[in-house]
PDB file of C-alpha atoms in Angstrom:
ATOM      1  CA  MET J   1      27.584  13.786 -11.119  1.00 44.00           C
ATOM      2  CA  LYS J   2      30.089  16.106 -12.748  1.00 46.00           C
ATOM      3  CA  ARG J   3      31.206  15.312 -16.259  1.00 48.00           C
ATOM      4  CA  PRO J   4      34.974  15.634 -16.689  1.00 47.00           C
ATOM      5  CA  LYS J   5      35.929  18.739 -18.654  1.00 48.00           C
ATOM      6  CA  ALA J   6      38.394  19.087 -21.520  1.00 46.00           C
ATOM      7  CA  THR J   7      41.823  17.687 -20.721  1.00 45.00           C
ATOM      8  CA  ALA J   8      45.253  19.277 -20.949  1.00 44.00           C
ATOM      9  CA  ASP J   9      45.450  18.067 -24.533  1.00 47.00           C
ATOM     10  CA  GLY J  10      43.216  20.977 -25.480  1.00 45.00           C
ATOM     11  CA  PRO J  11      39.529  21.729 -25.739  1.00 47.00           C
ATOM     12  CA  ALA J  12      37.161  18.837 -26.408  1.00 50.00           C
ATOM     13  CA  VAL J  13      35.807  20.603 -29.472  1.00 51.00           C
ATOM     14  CA  ASP J  14      37.717  21.446 -32.632  1.00 52.00           C
ATOM     15  CA  ALA J  15      37.065  24.936 -33.902  1.00 48.00           C
ATOM     16  CA  ASP J  16      36.608  23.817 -37.491  1.00 48.00           C
ATOM     17  CA  GLU J  17      33.711  21.493 -36.773  1.00 52.00           C
ATOM     18  CA  THR J  18      31.764  23.825 -34.531  1.00 49.00           C
ATOM     19  CA  ALA J  19      30.007  25.885 -37.150  1.00 54.00           C
ATOM     20  CA  PRO J  20      26.369  24.810 -36.822  1.00 65.00           C
ATOM     21  CA  ALA J  21      26.134  24.099 -40.508  1.00 78.00           C
ATOM     22  CA  THR J  22      23.478  21.392 -40.513  1.00 88.00           C
ATOM     23  CA  PRO J  23      19.769  22.040 -39.924  1.00 89.00           C
ATOM     24  CA  PHE J  24      19.973  19.843 -36.835  1.00 93.00           C
ATOM     25  CA  LEU J  25      22.812  21.808 -35.231  1.00 93.00           C
ATOM     26  CA  LYS J  26      21.172  25.088 -36.154  1.00 92.00           C
ATOM     27  CA  CYS J  27      18.002  23.935 -34.412  1.00 92.00           C
ATOM     28  CA  LEU J  28      20.006  22.790 -31.403  1.00 93.00           C
ATOM     29  CA  MET J  29      21.687  26.174 -31.071  1.00 92.00           C
ATOM     30  CA  ARG J  30      18.333  27.913 -31.343  1.00 92.00           C
ATOM     31  CA  GLN J  31      16.916  25.690 -28.595  1.00 92.00           C
ATOM     32  CA  ILE J  32      19.878  26.289 -26.306  1.00 93.00           C
ATOM     33  CA  ARG J  33      19.901  30.053 -26.833  1.00 93.00           C
ATOM     34  CA  ALA J  34      16.122  30.202 -26.355  1.00 93.00           C
ATOM     35  CA  GLN J  35      16.626  29.032 -22.777  1.00 91.00           C
ATOM     36  CA  ASP J  36      19.210  31.698 -22.033  1.00 90.00           C
ATOM     37  CA  THR J  37      16.575  33.762 -20.231  1.00 90.00           C
ATOM     38  CA  TYR J  38      19.019  36.096 -18.509  1.00 92.00           C
ATOM     39  CA  GLY J  39      21.435  36.538 -21.389  1.00 91.00           C
ATOM     40  CA  MET J  40      24.218  34.839 -19.455  1.00 91.00           C
ATOM     41  CA  TRP J  41      25.464  33.006 -22.549  1.00 92.00           C
ATOM     42  CA  GLU J  42      25.397  35.965 -24.922  1.00 90.00           C
ATOM     43  CA  ASP J  43      29.180  36.214 -24.931  1.00 92.00           C
ATOM     44  CA  LYS J  44      29.586  32.490 -25.459  1.00 91.00           C
ATOM     45  CA  SER J  45      30.182  31.153 -28.945  1.00 90.00           C
ATOM     46  CA  ASP J  46      28.104  28.349 -30.436  1.00 89.00           C
ATOM     47  CA  ALA J  47      31.150  26.139 -30.013  1.00 88.00           C
ATOM     48  CA  ASP J  48      31.251  26.818 -26.267  1.00 90.00           C
ATOM     49  CA  LEU J  49      27.599  25.968 -25.849  1.00 91.00           C
ATOM     50  CA  LEU J  50      27.752  22.820 -27.960  1.00 91.00           C
ATOM     51  CA  ALA J  51      30.872  21.676 -26.098  1.00 92.00           C
ATOM     52  CA  ASP J  52      28.706  20.430 -23.220  1.00 92.00           C
ATOM     53  CA  PHE J  53      27.227  17.825 -25.582  1.00 94.00           C
ATOM     54  CA  ILE J  54      30.681  16.411 -26.307  1.00 94.00           C
ATOM     55  CA  ILE J  55      32.218  13.626 -24.253  1.00 94.00           C
ATOM     56  CA  THR J  56      35.414  12.262 -25.717  1.00 92.00           C
ATOM     57  CA  LYS J  57      36.365   8.612 -25.301  1.00 91.00           C
ATOM     58  CA  GLU J  58      38.875   9.586 -22.587  1.00 92.00           C
ATOM     59  CA  GLN J  59      36.249  11.614 -20.702  1.00 92.00           C
ATOM     60  CA  ARG J  60      33.745   8.781 -21.002  1.00 90.00           C
ATOM     61  CA  ARG J  61      36.196   6.351 -19.440  1.00 91.00           C
ATOM     62  CA  GLU J  62      36.455   8.604 -16.380  1.00 92.00           C
ATOM     63  CA  ILE J  63      32.686   8.557 -15.779  1.00 91.00           C
ATOM     64  CA  PRO J  64      31.464   5.724 -13.516  1.00 89.00           C
ATOM     65  CA  ILE J  65      29.423   3.069 -15.323  1.00 87.00           C
ATOM     66  CA  ILE J  66      26.533   3.499 -12.901  1.00 87.00           C
ATOM     67  CA  GLY J  67      25.400   6.942 -11.821  1.00 87.00           C
ATOM     68  CA  ASP J  68      22.393   9.177 -11.454  1.00 90.00           C
ATOM     69  CA  PRO J  69      22.021  11.802 -14.197  1.00 92.00           C
ATOM     70  CA  ASP J  70      22.261  15.387 -13.000  1.00 90.00           C
ATOM     71  CA  PRO J  71      19.742  18.050 -14.081  1.00 91.00           C
ATOM     72  CA  ASP J  72      22.179  19.449 -16.665  1.00 92.00           C
ATOM     73  CA  VAL J  73      22.494  16.196 -18.563  1.00 93.00           C
ATOM     74  CA  LEU J  74      18.719  15.655 -18.404  1.00 93.00           C
ATOM     75  CA  TRP J  75      18.306  19.155 -19.813  1.00 94.00           C
ATOM     76  CA  ARG J  76      20.676  18.352 -22.692  1.00 95.00           C
ATOM     77  CA  LEU J  77      18.847  15.097 -23.370  1.00 95.00           C
ATOM     78  CA  GLN J  78      15.538  16.961 -23.460  1.00 94.00           C
ATOM     79  CA  ILE J  79      16.959  19.609 -25.791  1.00 95.00           C
ATOM     80  CA  PHE J  80      18.388  16.944 -28.085  1.00 96.00           C
ATOM     81  CA  TYR J  81      15.106  15.069 -28.562  1.00 96.00           C
ATOM     82  CA  THR J  82      13.063  18.277 -28.734  1.00 95.00           C
ATOM     83  CA  CYS J  83      15.342  19.234 -31.554  1.00 96.00           C
ATOM     84  CA  VAL J  84      14.873  15.906 -33.315  1.00 97.00           C
ATOM     85  CA  ALA J  85      11.108  16.485 -33.061  1.00 97.00           C
ATOM     86  CA  LEU J  86      11.368  20.056 -34.377  1.00 96.00           C
ATOM     87  CA  VAL J  87      13.458  19.104 -37.407  1.00 96.00           C
ATOM     88  CA  ILE J  88      11.022  16.270 -38.192  1.00 97.00           C
ATOM     89  CA  GLU J  89       8.245  18.877 -38.073  1.00 96.00           C
ATOM     90  CA  GLN J  90      10.209  21.159 -40.417  1.00 95.00           C
ATOM     91  CA  ARG J  91      10.830  18.346 -42.862  1.00 95.00           C
ATOM     92  CA  SER J  92       7.358  16.762 -42.799  1.00 96.00           C
ATOM     93  CA  GLY J  93       5.069  19.685 -42.052  1.00 96.00           C
ATOM     94  CA  LEU J  94       3.325  17.546 -39.416  1.00 97.00           C
ATOM     95  CA  VAL J  95       3.039  18.146 -35.672  1.00 96.00           C
ATOM     96  CA  VAL J  96       5.197  15.824 -33.578  1.00 96.00           C
ATOM     97  CA  SER J  97       4.410  14.952 -29.959  1.00 94.00           C
ATOM     98  CA  SER J  98       7.235  14.078 -27.623  1.00 94.00           C
ATOM     99  CA  THR J  99       6.885  11.878 -24.539  1.00 94.00           C
ATOM    100  CA  MET J 100       9.890  11.174 -22.370  1.00 93.00           C
ATOM    101  CA  MET J 101       9.921   8.995 -19.280  1.00 92.00           C
ATOM    102  CA  MET J 102      13.004   8.898 -17.102  1.00 89.00           C
ATOM    103  CA  SER J 103      13.827   7.218 -13.812  1.00 88.00           C
ATOM    104  CA  HIS J 104      16.179   8.983 -11.410  1.00 86.00           C
ATOM    105  CA  GLU J 105      18.693   6.271 -12.272  1.00 88.00           C
ATOM    106  CA  GLY J 106      18.941   7.444 -15.873  1.00 86.00           C
ATOM    107  CA  PHE J 107      16.867   4.685 -17.417  1.00 91.00           C
ATOM    108  CA  GLY J 108      13.863   5.534 -19.525  1.00 93.00           C
ATOM    109  CA  ARG J 109      12.205   5.860 -22.869  1.00 95.00           C
ATOM    110  CA  VAL J 110      11.491   8.549 -25.414  1.00 96.00           C
ATOM    111  CA  VAL J 111       8.631   8.292 -27.914  1.00 96.00           C
ATOM    112  CA  LEU J 112       7.954  10.758 -30.720  1.00 97.00           C
ATOM    113  CA  THR J 113       4.626  10.395 -32.493  1.00 96.00           C
ATOM    114  CA  THR J 114       2.735  12.146 -35.241  1.00 96.00           C
ATOM    115  CA  GLY J 115      -0.889  11.242 -35.758  1.00 95.00           C
ATOM    116  CA  ARG J 116      -1.097   7.535 -35.027  1.00 96.00           C
ATOM    117  CA  LEU J 117       2.461   6.865 -36.166  1.00 97.00           C
ATOM    118  CA  VAL J 118       5.432   6.259 -33.882  1.00 97.00           C
ATOM    119  CA  VAL J 119       8.256   8.078 -35.656  1.00 96.00           C
ATOM    120  CA  LEU J 120      10.862   7.435 -32.963  1.00 96.00           C
ATOM    121  CA  SER J 121      10.889   5.071 -30.004  1.00 95.00           C
ATOM    122  CA  LYS J 122      14.073   4.669 -28.067  1.00 95.00           C
ATOM    123  CA  THR J 123      15.058   3.122 -24.774  1.00 94.00           C
ATOM    124  CA  LEU J 124      17.365   5.463 -22.876  1.00 94.00           C
ATOM    125  CA  ARG J 125      20.040   4.108 -20.570  1.00 91.00           C
ATOM    126  CA  ASP J 126      23.281   5.329 -19.041  1.00 90.00           C
ATOM    127  CA  VAL J 127      21.863   8.814 -19.422  1.00 92.00           C
ATOM    128  CA  HIS J 128      24.474  10.197 -16.995  1.00 92.00           C
ATOM    129  CA  ARG J 129      26.988   9.547 -19.788  1.00 92.00           C
ATOM    130  CA  PHE J 130      24.844  11.143 -22.547  1.00 94.00           C
ATOM    131  CA  GLY J 131      27.135  12.852 -25.019  1.00 95.00           C
ATOM    132  CA  PHE J 132      28.853  12.487 -28.371  1.00 95.00           C
ATOM    133  CA  ASP J 133      32.491  12.001 -29.411  1.00 94.00           C
ATOM    134  CA  THR J 134      32.504  15.080 -31.640  1.00 93.00           C
ATOM    135  CA  ILE J 135      30.159  17.794 -32.859  1.00 92.00           C
ATOM    136  CA  GLY J 136      30.167  16.002 -36.200  1.00 92.00           C
ATOM    137  CA  LYS J 137      28.959  12.827 -34.517  1.00 93.00           C
ATOM    138  CA  LEU J 138      26.249  14.781 -32.677  1.00 94.00           C
ATOM    139  CA  ALA J 139      24.997  16.262 -35.950  1.00 94.00           C
ATOM    140  CA  LYS J 140      25.142  12.861 -37.648  1.00 94.00           C
ATOM    141  CA  VAL J 141      23.207  11.001 -34.937  1.00 96.00           C
ATOM    142  CA  GLY J 142      20.552  13.723 -34.832  1.00 95.00           C
ATOM    143  CA  ALA J 143      20.204  13.781 -38.610  1.00 95.00           C
ATOM    144  CA  LYS J 144      19.949   9.977 -38.713  1.00 96.00           C
ATOM    145  CA  LEU J 145      17.068   9.975 -36.207  1.00 97.00           C
ATOM    146  CA  VAL J 146      15.319  12.655 -38.266  1.00 97.00           C
ATOM    147  CA  ASP J 147      15.895  10.760 -41.531  1.00 96.00           C
ATOM    148  CA  ASP J 148      14.496   7.532 -40.070  1.00 97.00           C
ATOM    149  CA  ALA J 149      11.436   9.359 -38.776  1.00 97.00           C
ATOM    150  CA  VAL J 150      10.791  11.100 -42.093  1.00 97.00           C
ATOM    151  CA  ALA J 151      11.200   7.758 -43.888  1.00 97.00           C
ATOM    152  CA  ALA J 152       8.574   6.250 -41.574  1.00 96.00           C
ATOM    153  CA  ILE J 153       6.197   9.124 -42.308  1.00 97.00           C
ATOM    154  CA  GLU J 154       6.714   8.595 -46.032  1.00 96.00           C
ATOM    155  CA  ALA J 155       6.124   4.861 -45.644  1.00 96.00           C
ATOM    156  CA  TYR J 156       2.861   5.358 -43.724  1.00 96.00           C
ATOM    157  CA  PRO J 157       1.518   8.750 -44.805  1.00 95.00           C
ATOM    158  CA  ASP J 158      -2.103   7.999 -43.851  1.00 95.00           C
ATOM    159  CA  VAL J 159      -1.200   6.795 -40.351  1.00 95.00           C
ATOM    160  CA  ALA J 160       0.942   9.878 -39.750  1.00 95.00           C
ATOM    161  CA  ARG J 161      -2.084  12.007 -40.578  1.00 94.00           C
ATOM    162  CA  ALA J 162      -4.662   9.848 -38.734  1.00 86.00           C
TER     163      ALA J 162
ATOM    164  CA  MET P   1      -3.403  15.193  -0.816  1.00 44.00           C
ATOM    165  CA  LYS P   2      -5.918  12.942   0.929  1.00 46.00           C
ATOM    166  CA  ARG P   3      -8.933  11.888  -1.052  1.00 47.00           C
ATOM    167  CA  PRO P   4     -12.138  12.145   0.980  1.00 47.00           C
ATOM    168  CA  LYS P   5     -13.431   8.755   2.041  1.00 48.00           C
ATOM    169  CA  ALA P   6     -16.961   7.385   1.832  1.00 46.00           C
ATOM    170  CA  THR P   7     -19.502   9.645   3.475  1.00 46.00           C
ATOM    171  CA  ALA P   8     -22.098   8.918   6.139  1.00 44.00           C
ATOM    172  CA  ASP P   9     -24.520   8.004   3.369  1.00 47.00           C
ATOM    173  CA  GLY P  10     -22.751   4.654   3.114  1.00 45.00           C
ATOM    174  CA  PRO P  11     -19.810   3.174   1.325  1.00 47.00           C
ATOM    175  CA  ALA P  12     -18.796   4.681  -1.998  1.00 50.00           C
ATOM    176  CA  VAL P  13     -19.091   1.295  -3.654  1.00 51.00           C
ATOM    177  CA  ASP P  14     -22.261  -0.735  -4.085  1.00 52.00           C
ATOM    178  CA  ALA P  15     -21.810  -4.394  -3.276  1.00 48.00           C
ATOM    179  CA  ASP P  16     -23.657  -5.553  -6.360  1.00 49.00           C
ATOM    180  CA  GLU P  17     -21.392  -3.830  -8.837  1.00 51.00           C
ATOM    181  CA  THR P  18     -18.101  -4.881  -7.271  1.00 49.00           C
ATOM    182  CA  ALA P  19     -17.807  -8.352  -8.739  1.00 53.00           C
ATOM    183  CA  PRO P  20     -14.902  -8.000 -11.201  1.00 65.00           C
ATOM    184  CA  ALA P  21     -16.953  -9.488 -13.997  1.00 78.00           C
ATOM    185  CA  THR P  22     -15.340  -7.814 -16.991  1.00 88.00           C
ATOM    186  CA  PRO P  23     -11.901  -8.742 -18.383  1.00 89.00           C
ATOM    187  CA  PHE P  24     -10.741  -5.222 -17.554  1.00 93.00           C
ATOM    188  CA  LEU P  25     -11.736  -5.384 -13.883  1.00 93.00           C
ATOM    189  CA  LYS P  26     -10.298  -8.886 -13.602  1.00 91.00           C
ATOM    190  CA  CYS P  27      -6.992  -7.604 -14.941  1.00 92.00           C
ATOM    191  CA  LEU P  28      -7.107  -4.636 -12.579  1.00 93.00           C
ATOM    192  CA  MET P  29      -7.634  -6.892  -9.574  1.00 92.00           C
ATOM    193  CA  ARG P  30      -4.758  -9.104 -10.671  1.00 92.00           C
ATOM    194  CA  GLN P  31      -2.493  -6.061 -10.987  1.00 92.00           C
ATOM    195  CA  ILE P  32      -3.465  -4.730  -7.583  1.00 93.00           C
ATOM    196  CA  ARG P  33      -3.080  -8.080  -5.823  1.00 93.00           C
ATOM    197  CA  ALA P  34       0.253  -8.671  -7.580  1.00 93.00           C
ATOM    198  CA  GLN P  35       1.653  -5.678  -5.736  1.00 91.00           C
ATOM    199  CA  ASP P  36       0.514  -6.936  -2.354  1.00 90.00           C
ATOM    200  CA  THR P  37       4.042  -8.151  -1.591  1.00 90.00           C
ATOM    201  CA  TYR P  38       3.492  -8.623   2.134  1.00 92.00           C
ATOM    202  CA  GLY P  39      -0.007 -10.076   1.961  1.00 90.00           C
ATOM    203  CA  MET P  40      -1.457  -7.096   3.793  1.00 91.00           C
ATOM    204  CA  TRP P  41      -4.541  -7.047   1.592  1.00 92.00           C
ATOM    205  CA  GLU P  42      -5.280 -10.777   1.712  1.00 90.00           C
ATOM    206  CA  ASP P  43      -8.266 -10.233   3.981  1.00 92.00           C
ATOM    207  CA  LYS P  44      -9.598  -7.413   1.839  1.00 91.00           C
ATOM    208  CA  SER P  45     -12.301  -8.116  -0.708  1.00 90.00           C
ATOM    209  CA  ASP P  46     -12.021  -7.078  -4.338  1.00 89.00           C
ATOM    210  CA  ALA P  47     -14.631  -4.433  -3.581  1.00 88.00           C
ATOM    211  CA  ASP P  48     -12.464  -2.924  -0.838  1.00 90.00           C
ATOM    212  CA  LEU P  49      -9.447  -2.730  -3.119  1.00 90.00           C
ATOM    213  CA  LEU P  50     -11.362  -1.284  -6.070  1.00 91.00           C
ATOM    214  CA  ALA P  51     -13.021   1.269  -3.785  1.00 92.00           C
ATOM    215  CA  ASP P  52      -9.882   3.433  -3.920  1.00 92.00           C
ATOM    216  CA  PHE P  53     -10.542   3.982  -7.633  1.00 94.00           C
ATOM    217  CA  ILE P  54     -13.975   5.416  -6.911  1.00 94.00           C
ATOM    218  CA  ILE P  55     -14.600   9.092  -6.312  1.00 93.00           C
ATOM    219  CA  THR P  56     -18.235  10.033  -6.169  1.00 92.00           C
ATOM    220  CA  LYS P  57     -19.450  13.407  -7.370  1.00 91.00           C
ATOM    221  CA  GLU P  58     -19.731  14.570  -3.751  1.00 92.00           C
ATOM    222  CA  GLN P  59     -16.187  13.470  -2.939  1.00 92.00           C
ATOM    223  CA  ARG P  60     -14.877  15.113  -6.094  1.00 90.00           C
ATOM    224  CA  ARG P  61     -16.416  18.421  -5.095  1.00 90.00           C
ATOM    225  CA  GLU P  62     -14.475  18.298  -1.820  1.00 91.00           C
ATOM    226  CA  ILE P  63     -11.126  17.955  -3.597  1.00 90.00           C
ATOM    227  CA  PRO P  64      -9.398  21.257  -4.441  1.00 89.00           C
ATOM    228  CA  ILE P  65      -9.272  22.018  -8.152  1.00 87.00           C
ATOM    229  CA  ILE P  66      -5.505  22.431  -8.066  1.00 87.00           C
ATOM    230  CA  GLY P  67      -3.334  20.016  -6.143  1.00 87.00           C
ATOM    231  CA  ASP P  68      -0.283  17.807  -6.393  1.00 90.00           C
ATOM    232  CA  PRO P  69      -1.033  14.106  -6.856  1.00 92.00           C
ATOM    233  CA  ASP P  70       0.123  11.871  -4.021  1.00 91.00           C
ATOM    234  CA  PRO P  71       2.039   8.618  -4.637  1.00 91.00           C
ATOM    235  CA  ASP P  72      -1.120   6.551  -4.105  1.00 92.00           C
ATOM    236  CA  VAL P  73      -3.069   8.217  -6.869  1.00 93.00           C
ATOM    237  CA  LEU P  74      -0.057   8.016  -9.205  1.00 93.00           C
ATOM    238  CA  TRP P  75       0.142   4.318  -8.384  1.00 94.00           C
ATOM    239  CA  ARG P  76      -3.552   3.856  -9.256  1.00 94.00           C
ATOM    240  CA  LEU P  77      -3.077   5.780 -12.498  1.00 95.00           C
ATOM    241  CA  GLN P  78      -0.120   3.577 -13.401  1.00 94.00           C
ATOM    242  CA  ILE P  79      -2.087   0.415 -12.575  1.00 95.00           C
ATOM    243  CA  PHE P  80      -5.042   1.622 -14.651  1.00 96.00           C
ATOM    244  CA  TYR P  81      -3.039   2.243 -17.826  1.00 96.00           C
ATOM    245  CA  THR P  82      -0.879  -0.860 -17.319  1.00 95.00           C
ATOM    246  CA  CYS P  83      -4.131  -2.739 -17.256  1.00 96.00           C
ATOM    247  CA  VAL P  84      -5.383  -1.083 -20.433  1.00 97.00           C
ATOM    248  CA  ALA P  85      -2.107  -2.142 -22.079  1.00 97.00           C
ATOM    249  CA  LEU P  86      -2.392  -5.719 -20.793  1.00 96.00           C
ATOM    250  CA  VAL P  87      -5.958  -6.198 -21.987  1.00 96.00           C
ATOM    251  CA  ILE P  88      -5.003  -4.795 -25.407  1.00 97.00           C
ATOM    252  CA  GLU P  89      -2.211  -7.399 -25.471  1.00 96.00           C
ATOM    253  CA  GLN P  90      -4.672 -10.151 -24.555  1.00 95.00           C
ATOM    254  CA  ARG P  91      -7.093  -9.083 -27.260  1.00 95.00           C
ATOM    255  CA  SER P  92      -4.583  -8.418 -30.053  1.00 95.00           C
ATOM    256  CA  GLY P  93      -1.765 -10.830 -29.277  1.00 96.00           C
ATOM    257  CA  LEU P  94       0.729  -7.987 -29.812  1.00 97.00           C
ATOM    258  CA  VAL P  95       3.195  -6.495 -27.352  1.00 96.00           C
ATOM    259  CA  VAL P  96       2.210  -3.031 -26.122  1.00 96.00           C
ATOM    260  CA  SER P  97       4.750  -0.485 -24.820  1.00 94.00           C
ATOM    261  CA  SER P  98       3.627   2.046 -22.267  1.00 94.00           C
ATOM    262  CA  THR P  99       5.244   5.449 -21.762  1.00 94.00           C
ATOM    263  CA  MET P 100       3.934   7.786 -19.127  1.00 93.00           C
ATOM    264  CA  MET P 101       5.237  11.254 -18.404  1.00 92.00           C
ATOM    265  CA  MET P 102       3.988  13.126 -15.356  1.00 89.00           C
ATOM    266  CA  SER P 103       4.879  16.444 -13.792  1.00 88.00           C
ATOM    267  CA  HIS P 104       4.697  16.772 -10.010  1.00 86.00           C
ATOM    268  CA  GLU P 105       1.667  18.991 -10.599  1.00 87.00           C
ATOM    269  CA  GLY P 106      -0.347  16.123 -12.048  1.00 86.00           C
ATOM    270  CA  PHE P 107      -0.092  17.120 -15.670  1.00 91.00           C
ATOM    271  CA  GLY P 108       1.274  14.689 -18.195  1.00 93.00           C
ATOM    272  CA  ARG P 109       0.770  12.284 -21.031  1.00 95.00           C
ATOM    273  CA  VAL P 110       0.413   8.565 -21.529  1.00 96.00           C
ATOM    274  CA  VAL P 111       1.246   6.867 -24.823  1.00 96.00           C
ATOM    275  CA  LEU P 112       0.669   3.196 -25.581  1.00 97.00           C
ATOM    276  CA  THR P 113       2.258   1.865 -28.748  1.00 96.00           C
ATOM    277  CA  THR P 114       2.543  -1.422 -30.559  1.00 96.00           C
ATOM    278  CA  GLY P 115       4.981  -1.678 -33.417  1.00 95.00           C
ATOM    279  CA  ARG P 116       4.850   1.701 -35.116  1.00 96.00           C
ATOM    280  CA  LEU P 117       1.222   2.307 -34.171  1.00 97.00           C
ATOM    281  CA  VAL P 118       0.011   4.627 -31.425  1.00 97.00           C
ATOM    282  CA  VAL P 119      -2.901   2.719 -29.908  1.00 96.00           C
ATOM    283  CA  LEU P 120      -3.575   5.232 -27.137  1.00 96.00           C
ATOM    284  CA  SER P 121      -2.377   8.777 -26.594  1.00 95.00           C
ATOM    285  CA  LYS P 122      -3.905  10.785 -23.816  1.00 95.00           C
ATOM    286  CA  THR P 123      -3.126  14.036 -22.080  1.00 94.00           C
ATOM    287  CA  LEU P 124      -3.431  13.617 -18.331  1.00 94.00           C
ATOM    288  CA  ARG P 125      -4.530  16.478 -16.138  1.00 91.00           C
ATOM    289  CA  ASP P 126      -6.033  16.976 -12.683  1.00 90.00           C
ATOM    290  CA  VAL P 127      -4.445  13.654 -11.807  1.00 92.00           C
ATOM    291  CA  HIS P 128      -4.918  14.358  -8.089  1.00 92.00           C
ATOM    292  CA  ARG P 129      -8.626  13.824  -8.749  1.00 92.00           C
ATOM    293  CA  PHE P 130      -8.170  10.623 -10.773  1.00 94.00           C
ATOM    294  CA  GLY P 131     -11.089   8.336 -10.077  1.00 94.00           C
ATOM    295  CA  PHE P 132     -14.437   7.129 -11.363  1.00 95.00           C
ATOM    296  CA  ASP P 133     -18.021   7.654 -10.221  1.00 94.00           C
ATOM    297  CA  THR P 134     -18.719   3.942  -9.897  1.00 93.00           C
ATOM    298  CA  ILE P 135     -17.020   0.604 -10.485  1.00 92.00           C
ATOM    299  CA  GLY P 136     -19.268   0.237 -13.511  1.00 92.00           C
ATOM    300  CA  LYS P 137     -17.923   3.512 -14.908  1.00 93.00           C
ATOM    301  CA  LEU P 138     -14.341   2.405 -14.219  1.00 94.00           C
ATOM    302  CA  ALA P 139     -14.931  -0.837 -16.124  1.00 94.00           C
ATOM    303  CA  LYS P 140     -16.633   1.032 -18.963  1.00 94.00           C
ATOM    304  CA  VAL P 141     -13.898   3.644 -19.398  1.00 96.00           C
ATOM    305  CA  GLY P 142     -11.205   0.968 -19.334  1.00 95.00           C
ATOM    306  CA  ALA P 143     -13.057  -1.208 -21.832  1.00 95.00           C
ATOM    307  CA  LYS P 144     -13.629   1.781 -24.140  1.00 96.00           C
ATOM    308  CA  LEU P 145      -9.896   2.590 -24.221  1.00 97.00           C
ATOM    309  CA  VAL P 146      -9.153  -1.060 -25.002  1.00 97.00           C
ATOM    310  CA  ASP P 147     -11.825  -1.180 -27.721  1.00 96.00           C
ATOM    311  CA  ASP P 148     -10.490   1.967 -29.393  1.00 97.00           C
ATOM    312  CA  ALA P 149      -6.962   0.591 -29.324  1.00 97.00           C
ATOM    313  CA  VAL P 150      -7.998  -2.764 -30.773  1.00 97.00           C
ATOM    314  CA  ALA P 151      -9.971  -0.962 -33.485  1.00 97.00           C
ATOM    315  CA  ALA P 152      -6.846   1.023 -34.381  1.00 96.00           C
ATOM    316  CA  ILE P 153      -4.815  -2.176 -34.582  1.00 97.00           C
ATOM    317  CA  GLU P 154      -7.445  -3.698 -36.870  1.00 96.00           C
ATOM    318  CA  ALA P 155      -7.463  -0.549 -39.021  1.00 96.00           C
ATOM    319  CA  TYR P 156      -3.666  -0.530 -39.417  1.00 96.00           C
ATOM    320  CA  PRO P 157      -2.550  -4.140 -38.987  1.00 95.00           C
ATOM    321  CA  ASP P 158       0.740  -3.729 -40.864  1.00 95.00           C
ATOM    322  CA  VAL P 159       1.765  -0.640 -38.851  1.00 95.00           C
ATOM    323  CA  ALA P 160       0.986  -2.406 -35.570  1.00 95.00           C
ATOM    324  CA  ARG P 161       3.348  -5.173 -36.652  1.00 94.00           C
ATOM    325  CA  ALA P 162       6.031  -2.909 -38.161  1.00 86.00           C
TER     326      ALA P 162
END
């Protein structure tokens, strides 16, 4: 299923919010560029590459409520949660394991663990519409997941190291 | 990939060890029979149904080292870990979430969690050869996983209920 692209109103991403200023966005860019095996995205700016993560409210309305996720959106979902795991590792100094289960219908679950502690457990649904209103929102949601995970590690330090 | 069947030496399963005497085997039988939607296995004994979980040393040697798991073996794997989760629930009175991730090559991971506690985390490999030497071994491995999980819950009761 194709995601609608930016409308005639202009690009979906504002230039001023595209600078990957936060640790989460920096990590995301690193992950995306790391998969650019053939250098096809070398000329693309960070803003261009992050734009695929953005679905504005208008774009979201155009996407059917039910739909199978395409490989691109599954790839973005994977990158997003890998990135959450990596930033948790940076912040906590502990190794995080990621397990993601996904049906072809876009329904699934992601679990991040460290030691015996579940640092993130999330049911995934409507994955074919995975995206964020703005880059700022993307950074905020990612940072929130990381913060919650780090708080859990601080609350149960012995379990996280078990 | 077809798993070799019982050899000329006799059936792979001894009659005397097939009685599903342990809570784990009882649960396994219930899970298997629950999926018999059309009653095709009504005439089959418990021993017949459990026999698919058994791979003797001789049979294992006949299976190639590398191979893609077929749907049947994935189904048995799913049933096995579902059962581990269910018996942990019976023993602990807590709800257990199961997340299983599997590549088409038979490499993956299973994570069982309750609350914020990881009660089981296992890397899966060579899934196309998933099976046990005997029914007794199957029951023992299952019970061991359950015991370890229950011990973890007892060690970290507040995390399991977080």
